[in-house]
XYZ file of C-alpha atoms in Angstrom:
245
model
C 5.050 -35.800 2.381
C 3.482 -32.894 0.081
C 5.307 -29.840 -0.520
C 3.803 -26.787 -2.231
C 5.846 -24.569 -4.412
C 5.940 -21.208 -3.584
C 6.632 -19.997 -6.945
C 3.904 -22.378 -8.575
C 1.035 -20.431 -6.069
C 2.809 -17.038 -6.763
C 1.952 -17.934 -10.546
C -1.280 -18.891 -10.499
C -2.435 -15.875 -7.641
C -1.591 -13.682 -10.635
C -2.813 -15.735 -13.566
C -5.800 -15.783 -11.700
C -5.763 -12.341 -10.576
C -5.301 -11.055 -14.083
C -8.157 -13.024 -15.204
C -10.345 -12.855 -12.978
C -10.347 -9.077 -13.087
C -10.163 -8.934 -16.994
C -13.397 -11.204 -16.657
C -15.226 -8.984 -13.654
C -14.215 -5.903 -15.619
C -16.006 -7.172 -19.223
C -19.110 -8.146 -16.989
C -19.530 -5.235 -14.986
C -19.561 -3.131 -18.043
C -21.973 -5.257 -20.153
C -24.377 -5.321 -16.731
C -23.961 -8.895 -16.307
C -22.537 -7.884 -12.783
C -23.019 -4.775 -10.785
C -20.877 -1.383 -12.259
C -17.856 -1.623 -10.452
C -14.803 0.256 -10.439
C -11.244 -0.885 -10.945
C -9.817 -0.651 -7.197
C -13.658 -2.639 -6.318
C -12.506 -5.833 -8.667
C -8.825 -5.743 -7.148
C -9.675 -6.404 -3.420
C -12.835 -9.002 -4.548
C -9.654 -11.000 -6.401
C -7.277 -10.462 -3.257
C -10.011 -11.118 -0.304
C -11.538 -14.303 -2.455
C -7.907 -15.771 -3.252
C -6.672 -15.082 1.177
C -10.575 -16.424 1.973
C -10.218 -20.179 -0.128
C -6.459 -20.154 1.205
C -8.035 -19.660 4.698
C -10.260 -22.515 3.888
C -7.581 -24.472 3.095
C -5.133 -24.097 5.939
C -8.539 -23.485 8.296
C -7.325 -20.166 9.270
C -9.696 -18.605 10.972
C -8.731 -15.186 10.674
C -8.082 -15.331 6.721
C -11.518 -16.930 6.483
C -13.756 -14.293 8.676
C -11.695 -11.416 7.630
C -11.543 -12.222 4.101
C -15.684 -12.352 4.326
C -15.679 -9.394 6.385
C -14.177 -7.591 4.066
C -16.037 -8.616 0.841
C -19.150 -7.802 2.349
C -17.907 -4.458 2.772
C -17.654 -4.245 -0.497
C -20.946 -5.426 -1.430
C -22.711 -4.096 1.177
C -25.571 -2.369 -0.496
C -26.242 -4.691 -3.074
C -26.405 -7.105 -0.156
C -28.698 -4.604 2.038
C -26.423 -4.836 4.639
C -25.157 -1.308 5.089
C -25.870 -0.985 8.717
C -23.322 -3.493 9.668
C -20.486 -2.092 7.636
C -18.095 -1.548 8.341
C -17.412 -1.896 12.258
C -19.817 -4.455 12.773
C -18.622 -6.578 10.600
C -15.324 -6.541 10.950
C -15.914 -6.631 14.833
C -17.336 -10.366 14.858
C -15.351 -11.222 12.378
C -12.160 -10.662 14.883
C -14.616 -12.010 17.910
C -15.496 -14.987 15.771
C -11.842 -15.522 14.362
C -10.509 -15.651 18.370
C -13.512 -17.924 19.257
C -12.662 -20.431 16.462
C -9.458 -20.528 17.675
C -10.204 -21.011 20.810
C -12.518 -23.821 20.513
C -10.499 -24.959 17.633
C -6.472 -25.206 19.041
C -5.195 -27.322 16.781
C -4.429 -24.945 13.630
C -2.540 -22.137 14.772
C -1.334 -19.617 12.693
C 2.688 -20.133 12.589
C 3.654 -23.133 10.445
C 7.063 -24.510 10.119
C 8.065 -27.576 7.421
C 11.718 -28.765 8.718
C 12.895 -31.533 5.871
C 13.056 -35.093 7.481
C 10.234 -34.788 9.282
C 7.556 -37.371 9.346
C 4.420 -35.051 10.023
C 6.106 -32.283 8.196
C 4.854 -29.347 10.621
C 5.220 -28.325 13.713
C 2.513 -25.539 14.975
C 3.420 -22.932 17.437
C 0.796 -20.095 18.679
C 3.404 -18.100 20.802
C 4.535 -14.745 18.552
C 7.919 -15.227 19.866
C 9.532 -18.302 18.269
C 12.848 -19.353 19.383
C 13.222 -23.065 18.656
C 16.039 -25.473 17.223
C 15.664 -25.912 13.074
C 16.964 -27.824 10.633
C 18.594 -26.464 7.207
C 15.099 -26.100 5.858
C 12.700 -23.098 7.338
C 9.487 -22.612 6.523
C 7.171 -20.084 8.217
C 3.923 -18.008 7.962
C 1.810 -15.471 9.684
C -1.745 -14.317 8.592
C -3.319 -11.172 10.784
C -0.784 -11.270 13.852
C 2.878 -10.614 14.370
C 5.960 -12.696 14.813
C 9.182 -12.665 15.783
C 11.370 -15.930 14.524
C 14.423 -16.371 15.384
C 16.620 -19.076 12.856
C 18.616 -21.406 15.222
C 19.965 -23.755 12.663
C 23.937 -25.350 12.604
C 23.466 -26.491 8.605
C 20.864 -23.166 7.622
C 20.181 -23.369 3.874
C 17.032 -22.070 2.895
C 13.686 -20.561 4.038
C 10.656 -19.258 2.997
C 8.974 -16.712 4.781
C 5.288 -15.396 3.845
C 3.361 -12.880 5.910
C -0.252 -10.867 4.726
C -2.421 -8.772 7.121
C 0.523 -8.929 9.312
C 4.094 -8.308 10.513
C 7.162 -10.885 10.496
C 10.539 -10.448 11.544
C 13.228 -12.793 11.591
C 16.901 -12.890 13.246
C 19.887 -14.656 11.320
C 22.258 -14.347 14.052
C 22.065 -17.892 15.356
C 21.993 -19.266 11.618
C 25.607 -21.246 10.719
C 25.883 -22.921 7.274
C 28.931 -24.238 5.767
C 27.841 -23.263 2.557
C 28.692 -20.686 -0.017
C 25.311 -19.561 -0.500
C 22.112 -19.769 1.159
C 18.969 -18.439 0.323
C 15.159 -17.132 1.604
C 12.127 -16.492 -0.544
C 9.834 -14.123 1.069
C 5.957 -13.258 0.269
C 4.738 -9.767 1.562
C 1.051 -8.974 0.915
C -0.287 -6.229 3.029
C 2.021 -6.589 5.704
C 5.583 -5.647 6.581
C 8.465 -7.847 6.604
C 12.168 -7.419 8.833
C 14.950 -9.398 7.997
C 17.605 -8.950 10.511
C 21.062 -9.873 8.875
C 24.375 -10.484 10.310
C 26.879 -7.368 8.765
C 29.508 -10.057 7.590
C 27.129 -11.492 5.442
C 26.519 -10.447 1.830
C 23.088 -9.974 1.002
C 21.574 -10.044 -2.478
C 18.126 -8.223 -3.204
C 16.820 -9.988 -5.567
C 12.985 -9.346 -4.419
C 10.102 -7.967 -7.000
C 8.124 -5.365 -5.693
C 4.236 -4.280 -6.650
C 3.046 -1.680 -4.671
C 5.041 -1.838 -2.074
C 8.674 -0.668 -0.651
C 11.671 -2.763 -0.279
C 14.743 -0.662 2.100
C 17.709 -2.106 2.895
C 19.255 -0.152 6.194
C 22.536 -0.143 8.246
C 24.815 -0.356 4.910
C 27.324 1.880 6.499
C 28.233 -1.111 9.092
C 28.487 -3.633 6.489
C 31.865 -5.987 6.698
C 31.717 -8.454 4.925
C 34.058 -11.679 5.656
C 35.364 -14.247 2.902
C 34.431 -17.141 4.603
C 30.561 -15.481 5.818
C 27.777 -16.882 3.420
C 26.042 -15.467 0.688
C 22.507 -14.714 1.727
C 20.414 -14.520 -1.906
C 16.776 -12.949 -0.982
C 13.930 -13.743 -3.580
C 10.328 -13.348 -3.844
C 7.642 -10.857 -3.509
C 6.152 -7.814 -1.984
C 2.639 -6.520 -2.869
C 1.017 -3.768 -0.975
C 3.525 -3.896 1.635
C 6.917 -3.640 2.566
C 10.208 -5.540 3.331
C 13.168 -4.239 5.129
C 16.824 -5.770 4.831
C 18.792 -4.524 7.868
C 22.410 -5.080 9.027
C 23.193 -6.027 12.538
């Protein structure tokens, strides 16, 4: 059963990031590569990184989009001006929903329960209201989805949305322990974490170019015996909200 570490791809999107863009910055300016400006080099890094992760996970959204989009940017050094934008982006959605179609069998919510002996269990519905185990994991790419955590032994989760919306209900979630914990990953998209107001929540989320609220504080009661909810991760170009229920 392979796992992936959340952290470990957060670290090398930015390594990579950083270095890539030092690199396309030097060349641009020596002519090795086309003059580009600064904003230019930031969404090739972002659309090349979400268009090899589409080619991983075979989304076909991430993979169309992501090419959409860099041939925006390139489009007269490519000599295709009279497609851009609308055109292009246009087949890519019309090609992305075709794939799909013909293709059913990657979807784009994935959850990884612990125990499991195929370790994921796709759903295409954007309303997700299923029994889970103490282990959550989910993502969305270009849609939006609405999870709701049904769990008796809830302990962790990790949530990742970009080019789209996520939120997620607590309500149903019962642990028996002291602390329990979701890592989140925002990139240009929004995030809604919908917590129960006996809960403490910790905010313990990094934020680049983005906005991170936390709403409904006045209704906060917390209980002794209600779990500590620790929130970690990232938001880039986005936004997360924390709100009290």
């Amino acid at each position: 059963m392979k796992k992936h570490s959340t952290h470990s791809i957060d670290k090398l999107f930015w390594g990579v990031f950083f270095v890539a863009g030092a690199a396309m910055l030097i060349l641009s300016k020596l002519g090795t590569l086309p003059e580009m400006s600064f904003v230019s080099i930031v969404f090739t890094i972002i659309f090349a990184w979400t268009f090899i992760k589409g080619l991983f996970t075979l989304n076909f959204f991430e993979i169309l989009f992501s090419a959409a989009f860099l041939a925006c940017i390139y489009d007269d050094a490519l000599g295709i001006t009279a497609l851009t934008p609308w055109t292009l982006l246009g087949a890519a959605l019309l090609g992305s929903i075709g794939l799909s179609i013909l293709f059913p069998g990657k979807r784009r919510f994935h959850f990884f329960h612990r125990g499991r002996s195929d370790d994921s269990v796709p759903y295409a519905e954007d309303i997700i209201d299923v029994p889970d185990n103490e282990t959550i994991h989910l993502e969305n790419s270009f849609g939006a989805s609405i999870k709701y955590i049904n769990s008796q032994h809830f302990r962790n989760a990790r949530l990742e949305t970009s080019f789209g919306e996520m939120k997620v209900y607590y309500d149903n979630a019962f642990t028996t322990e002291k602390q329990v914990y979701t890592k989140i990953d925002v990139a240009f998209g929004n995030m809604v974490l919908y917590v129960p107001k006996t809960w403490q929540v910790i905010n313990n989320i990094d934020c680049s170019f983005g906005a991170v609220n936390i709403k409904n504080q006045k209704s906060y009661t917390p209980q002794e015996d209600a779990p500590v909810l620790v929130i970690t991760g990232s938001v880039a170009f986005g936004a997360a909200e924390i709100i009290y229920m």
